[in-house]
Coordinates of C-alpha atoms in Angstrom, one line a residue:
M1 CA 14.1 -38.8 47.3
T2 CA 11.3 -37.6 49.6
W3 CA 8.3 -39.7 48.6
E4 CA 5.8 -37.1 49.8
R5 CA 7.1 -34.9 47.0
V6 CA 6.6 -37.4 44.2
S7 CA 4.8 -35.8 41.3
A8 CA 4.3 -36.3 37.6
G9 CA 5.3 -32.7 37.2
N10 CA 8.9 -33.5 38.2
S11 CA 9.4 -35.0 34.8
G12 CA 8.9 -31.8 32.9
T13 CA 6.2 -31.0 30.3
W14 CA 5.6 -31.2 26.6
L15 CA 3.1 -29.5 24.3
L16 CA 0.9 -32.3 22.8
G17 CA -0.6 -30.2 20.0
D18 CA -2.0 -27.3 22.0
L19 CA -2.3 -29.4 25.2
T20 CA 0.4 -29.2 27.9
V21 CA 1.1 -32.6 29.5
N22 CA 3.5 -33.9 32.1
R23 CA 6.1 -36.2 30.6
I24 CA 5.1 -39.1 32.8
G25 CA 1.5 -40.2 32.1
F26 CA -0.5 -43.3 32.7
G27 CA -1.2 -46.3 30.5
A28 CA -4.6 -47.9 31.0
M29 CA -4.1 -51.4 29.4
R30 CA -3.4 -53.1 32.7
L31 CA -6.3 -51.6 34.6
T32 CA -8.5 -54.6 33.6
G33 CA -6.3 -57.3 35.1
R34 CA -2.9 -58.4 36.1
A35 CA -2.1 -59.3 32.5
A36 CA -3.5 -57.6 29.4
F37 CA -7.0 -58.5 28.0
H38 CA -8.4 -61.8 29.1
Q39 CA -5.4 -63.3 30.9
G40 CA -4.8 -63.1 34.6
I41 CA -6.9 -62.2 37.6
A42 CA -9.3 -59.3 37.5
R43 CA -8.3 -56.4 39.6
D44 CA -10.2 -55.1 42.6
R45 CA -12.4 -52.4 41.1
S46 CA -12.2 -50.0 44.1
Q47 CA -8.4 -50.3 44.1
V48 CA -8.1 -49.5 40.4
I49 CA -10.4 -46.5 40.8
G50 CA -8.3 -45.3 43.7
V51 CA -5.1 -45.6 41.6
L52 CA -6.6 -43.5 38.8
R53 CA -7.7 -40.8 41.2
R54 CA -4.3 -40.8 43.0
A55 CA -2.5 -40.6 39.7
V56 CA -4.4 -37.4 38.8
E57 CA -3.8 -36.0 42.4
L58 CA -0.1 -36.6 41.8
G59 CA -0.1 -34.6 38.6
V60 CA -0.8 -37.2 35.9
N61 CA -2.6 -35.3 33.2
H62 CA -2.1 -37.7 30.2
I63 CA -3.9 -41.0 30.1
D64 CA -3.6 -43.5 27.3
T65 CA -6.5 -45.9 26.8
A66 CA -8.6 -47.7 24.1
A67 CA -12.0 -49.3 23.8
F68 CA -10.4 -52.6 23.1
Y69 CA -8.7 -52.6 26.5
F70 CA -11.2 -54.8 28.3
S71 CA -11.4 -58.2 30.0
R72 CA -14.3 -60.4 31.0
L73 CA -15.1 -58.2 34.0
R74 CA -13.4 -54.8 33.4
S75 CA -13.3 -52.1 30.8
A76 CA -10.5 -49.6 31.0
N77 CA -12.6 -46.8 29.5
E78 CA -15.4 -47.4 31.9
L79 CA -13.0 -47.5 34.9
I80 CA -11.5 -44.1 33.8
N81 CA -15.0 -42.6 33.4
S82 CA -16.2 -43.9 36.8
A83 CA -13.0 -42.7 38.6
L84 CA -12.4 -39.3 37.0
A85 CA -15.6 -37.9 35.5
P86 CA -16.3 -35.0 35.5
Y87 CA -12.8 -34.7 34.1
P88 CA -10.3 -32.1 35.2
D89 CA -9.9 -29.4 32.6
D90 CA -6.2 -30.2 32.1
L91 CA -6.6 -33.9 31.7
V92 CA -5.7 -35.3 28.3
I93 CA -7.1 -38.7 27.3
A94 CA -5.5 -40.4 24.3
T95 CA -7.2 -43.3 22.7
K96 CA -6.4 -45.8 19.9
V97 CA -8.5 -47.2 17.0
G98 CA -7.9 -49.8 14.4
P99 CA -7.7 -53.1 16.1
A100 CA -11.0 -54.8 16.8
R101 CA -12.3 -57.4 19.3
D102 CA -15.7 -59.1 19.4
A103 CA -17.9 -59.3 22.5
S104 CA -16.2 -62.5 23.6
G105 CA -12.8 -60.7 23.5
E106 CA -11.4 -62.5 20.4
W107 CA -9.4 -60.4 18.0
T108 CA -11.2 -59.9 14.7
T109 CA -10.4 -58.2 11.3
P110 CA -9.0 -54.7 11.9
A111 CA -11.4 -51.8 11.2
R112 CA -11.8 -50.6 7.6
P113 CA -11.6 -46.8 7.1
D114 CA -15.4 -46.6 7.0
Q115 CA -15.6 -48.4 10.4
L116 CA -13.3 -46.0 12.3
R117 CA -16.1 -43.6 13.1
G118 CA -17.9 -46.4 15.0
Q119 CA -14.7 -47.0 17.0
V120 CA -14.3 -43.3 17.8
E121 CA -17.9 -43.1 18.8
E122 CA -17.6 -46.1 21.1
N123 CA -14.6 -44.5 22.9
L124 CA -16.7 -41.3 23.2
R125 CA -19.6 -43.3 24.7
Q126 CA -17.5 -45.3 27.2
L127 CA -15.5 -42.2 28.3
G128 CA -18.6 -39.9 28.5
R129 CA -16.9 -37.3 26.3
D130 CA -18.2 -35.2 23.4
H131 CA -14.8 -35.2 21.7
L132 CA -11.5 -37.1 22.1
D133 CA -8.3 -35.2 22.9
V134 CA -6.0 -37.5 20.9
V135 CA -6.8 -40.5 18.7
N136 CA -4.0 -42.7 17.5
L137 CA -4.3 -44.9 14.5
R138 CA -2.9 -48.3 15.6
L139 CA -1.4 -49.9 12.5
M140 CA -1.9 -53.6 11.9
G141 CA 1.0 -54.2 9.5
Q142 CA -0.3 -52.3 6.5
D143 CA 2.1 -50.4 4.2
S144 CA -0.3 -47.5 3.4
I145 CA -2.3 -45.7 6.0
S146 CA -3.6 -42.9 3.9
E147 CA -7.2 -44.1 3.7
H148 CA -7.5 -44.9 7.4
F149 CA -5.7 -41.7 8.5
G150 CA -7.8 -39.7 6.0
A151 CA -11.0 -41.0 7.6
L152 CA -9.7 -39.9 11.0
A153 CA -8.8 -36.5 9.6
E154 CA -12.5 -36.1 8.5
L155 CA -13.6 -36.9 12.1
R156 CA -11.1 -34.3 13.3
D157 CA -12.6 -31.7 10.9
A158 CA -16.1 -32.7 12.2
G159 CA -15.0 -31.9 15.8
L160 CA -15.1 -35.4 17.2
I161 CA -11.3 -35.5 17.5
R162 CA -8.9 -32.7 18.6
H163 CA -5.5 -34.2 17.6
L164 CA -4.2 -37.2 15.7
G165 CA -1.4 -39.6 16.2
I166 CA -0.2 -43.0 14.9
S167 CA 1.0 -46.1 16.6
A168 CA 3.2 -49.1 15.7
A169 CA 4.4 -47.0 12.7
R170 CA 7.4 -46.8 10.5
P171 CA 9.0 -43.6 9.1
P172 CA 7.1 -43.8 5.8
H173 CA 3.8 -44.0 7.7
L174 CA 4.6 -40.7 9.4
A175 CA 5.2 -39.0 6.1
Q176 CA 1.9 -40.4 4.7
A177 CA 0.0 -39.1 7.7
Q178 CA 1.6 -35.7 7.8
A179 CA 0.6 -35.2 4.1
I180 CA -3.0 -35.5 5.3
A181 CA -3.2 -33.8 8.7
P182 CA -0.9 -32.8 11.6
V183 CA 0.5 -35.6 13.7
V184 CA 1.1 -34.8 17.4
C185 CA 2.5 -38.1 18.6
V186 CA 3.8 -41.5 17.6
Q187 CA 3.3 -44.5 19.9
N188 CA 5.8 -47.3 19.2
R189 CA 7.4 -50.1 21.2
Y190 CA 10.7 -48.7 22.7
G191 CA 12.8 -49.2 25.7
I192 CA 16.3 -50.0 26.9
D193 CA 16.2 -53.5 25.4
A194 CA 13.9 -52.7 22.4
R195 CA 15.3 -50.0 20.2
A196 CA 14.0 -50.9 16.8
S197 CA 12.2 -47.5 16.7
T198 CA 15.3 -45.4 17.2
E199 CA 14.9 -43.8 13.7
M200 CA 11.3 -42.9 14.5
L201 CA 12.4 -41.4 17.9
H202 CA 14.8 -39.1 16.1
M203 CA 12.4 -38.3 13.3
C204 CA 9.8 -37.2 15.9
A205 CA 12.4 -35.0 17.6
A206 CA 13.2 -33.3 14.3
H207 CA 9.5 -32.5 13.7
D208 CA 8.6 -31.6 17.4
I209 CA 6.3 -34.6 17.5
A210 CA 5.8 -36.4 20.8
F211 CA 7.3 -39.9 20.9
V212 CA 5.3 -42.1 23.3
P213 CA 7.0 -45.5 23.9
F214 CA 5.0 -48.5 25.1
F215 CA 6.3 -51.7 26.8
S216 CA 9.3 -49.7 28.0
L217 CA 8.9 -51.5 31.3
A218 CA 7.6 -54.8 30.2
G219 CA 10.5 -55.5 27.9
E220 CA 10.2 -58.9 26.3
G221 CA 7.2 -59.6 28.4
R222 CA 5.1 -57.3 26.3
E223 CA 1.3 -57.8 26.9
A224 CA 2.1 -60.4 29.6
G225 CA 3.9 -57.9 31.8
A226 CA 7.5 -57.6 32.8
V227 CA 9.6 -60.7 33.1
D228 CA 11.2 -61.6 36.5
A229 CA 14.8 -61.4 35.2
E230 CA 16.5 -58.1 34.6
Q231 CA 19.7 -57.0 32.9
E232 CA 22.7 -56.7 35.1
Q233 CA 23.4 -53.1 33.9
I234 CA 20.0 -52.0 35.1
L235 CA 20.4 -53.7 38.4
A236 CA 23.8 -52.0 38.9
V237 CA 22.4 -48.6 38.3
A238 CA 19.4 -49.3 40.5
R239 CA 21.7 -50.4 43.4
A240 CA 23.9 -47.3 42.9
H241 CA 20.9 -45.0 43.3
G242 CA 19.0 -47.1 45.8
V243 CA 15.9 -47.3 43.5
S244 CA 14.0 -49.9 41.7
P245 CA 14.9 -51.2 38.2
T246 CA 11.6 -49.8 37.1
Q247 CA 12.7 -46.3 37.9
V248 CA 15.9 -46.8 36.0
R249 CA 14.1 -48.0 32.9
L250 CA 11.7 -45.0 33.0
A251 CA 14.4 -42.5 33.7
W252 CA 16.5 -43.8 30.8
T253 CA 13.4 -43.6 28.6
L254 CA 12.8 -39.9 29.5
R255 CA 16.5 -39.1 28.9
Q256 CA 16.1 -40.0 25.2
G257 CA 14.6 -36.6 24.4
R258 CA 12.4 -33.9 25.8
H259 CA 9.7 -35.0 23.3
V260 CA 9.5 -38.5 24.9
L261 CA 6.4 -39.1 27.0
A262 CA 6.3 -42.2 29.2
I263 CA 3.0 -44.0 29.9
P264 CA 3.7 -46.7 32.4
G265 CA 0.6 -48.5 33.6
T266 CA -0.4 -50.2 36.8
G267 CA -3.3 -51.0 39.1
N268 CA -1.1 -51.1 42.2
P269 CA -0.8 -47.9 44.3
D270 CA 2.8 -48.6 45.3
H271 CA 3.8 -49.1 41.7
L272 CA 2.2 -45.8 40.8
I273 CA 4.4 -44.0 43.2
D274 CA 7.5 -45.8 42.1
N275 CA 6.8 -45.0 38.4
L276 CA 6.2 -41.3 39.1
A277 CA 9.4 -41.1 41.2
A278 CA 11.4 -41.8 38.0
G279 CA 10.8 -38.3 36.9
S280 CA 13.2 -37.1 39.6
L281 CA 15.9 -39.7 39.1
H282 CA 19.1 -38.1 37.7
L283 CA 21.2 -40.6 35.7
T284 CA 24.8 -39.7 35.4
R285 CA 26.8 -39.9 32.2
E286 CA 28.4 -43.1 33.5
D287 CA 24.9 -44.5 34.2
L288 CA 23.8 -43.8 30.6
E289 CA 26.9 -45.3 29.1
L290 CA 26.3 -48.5 31.0
L291 CA 22.6 -48.6 30.1
D292 CA 23.3 -47.8 26.5
S293 CA 25.5 -50.9 26.3
I294 CA 22.4 -53.1 26.7
N295 CA 20.9 -54.6 23.5
S296 CA 17.8 -56.7 22.9
T297 CA 19.9 -59.9 23.2
A298 CA 21.7 -59.0 26.4
P299 CA 21.7 -61.9 29.0
L300 CA 19.4 -61.6 32.0
H301 CA 20.9 -61.8 35.5
P302 CA 19.9 -65.0 37.1
D303 CA 19.1 -63.3 40.4
A304 CA 17.2 -60.4 38.9
G305 CA 13.9 -61.4 40.4
C306 CA 15.2 -60.1 43.7
R307 CA 13.7 -56.8 44.8
Q308 CA 15.8 -53.7 45.1
P309 CA 15.6 -51.7 48.4
R310 CA 13.4 -48.6 48.4
E311 CA 12.9 -45.9 50.9
Q312 CA 9.4 -46.9 51.8
N313 CA 10.3 -50.7 51.6
A314 CA 7.3 -51.6 49.5
V315 CA 7.5 -54.9 47.7
L316 CA 7.2 -54.6 43.9
D317 CA 5.5 -57.1 41.7
Q318 CA 7.5 -56.6 38.4
R319 CA 4.9 -58.5 36.4
D320 CA 2.4 -55.6 36.9
R321 CA 4.2 -53.3 34.5
S322 CA 3.7 -52.1 30.9

């Protein structure tokens, strides 16, 4: 790997509705701090803005964000606006609506269908856009999404939204949504050690719908970030290729189908390069068989907090991952 040639374009492309995106994008949840939402230390604003600009320079043209991604000092949408506006013509910004937080950051009752327009307009205001490229309805455990998705479909017809998706969804939800309006993507938790959404992964492939996994790097750490321990199988593949475990996780994720779009997030410039380099990592059949042997209850290697060697010898903080 020649690090000067790292590019999001090395991962290949996918047509998100009528928008072409590189398969490695960028998740904005961790822009506000070293852990999601109110926890952790606020990031240096200039560093985060620099990471966003560098990501776009390196070919990232798909950013995932939400108005409820904010901490006491930072708002992900505001940082994206400050860093990237006026936006490149090919940049696709996907947002989520449904969950709600009050001004103090506490989670409140999820939005009713009639409240979704306000959430869409808040994203528009924060991002400085006149329409949103993709809006995902983030489910909050409900069985039926028809009313909520129908409300978003009306906003799509009004020109405020270009494309629609769903998040944290089950197969019946996809059928409900498709009966109302086209679905261009599904965002679910998925990764080497979190495969509960495998049925949805295959369903999306059958319908040419993008599958966008979140927490594929964080694993069991979820919002808190990646845990220090790592599965021995991942470490073995990383050692064999001389790369980080993060690259192995992302490369495995991308190998699950051409319709899979990765959205790793970071506020660290070294981690950004490491994430994008995964698009060029070729996993062998033997690598995949070893990684596929992992399940969500696989034991963690006691020495997995040790860093793997990399060509530029940068030290990685595995907690800064999503």
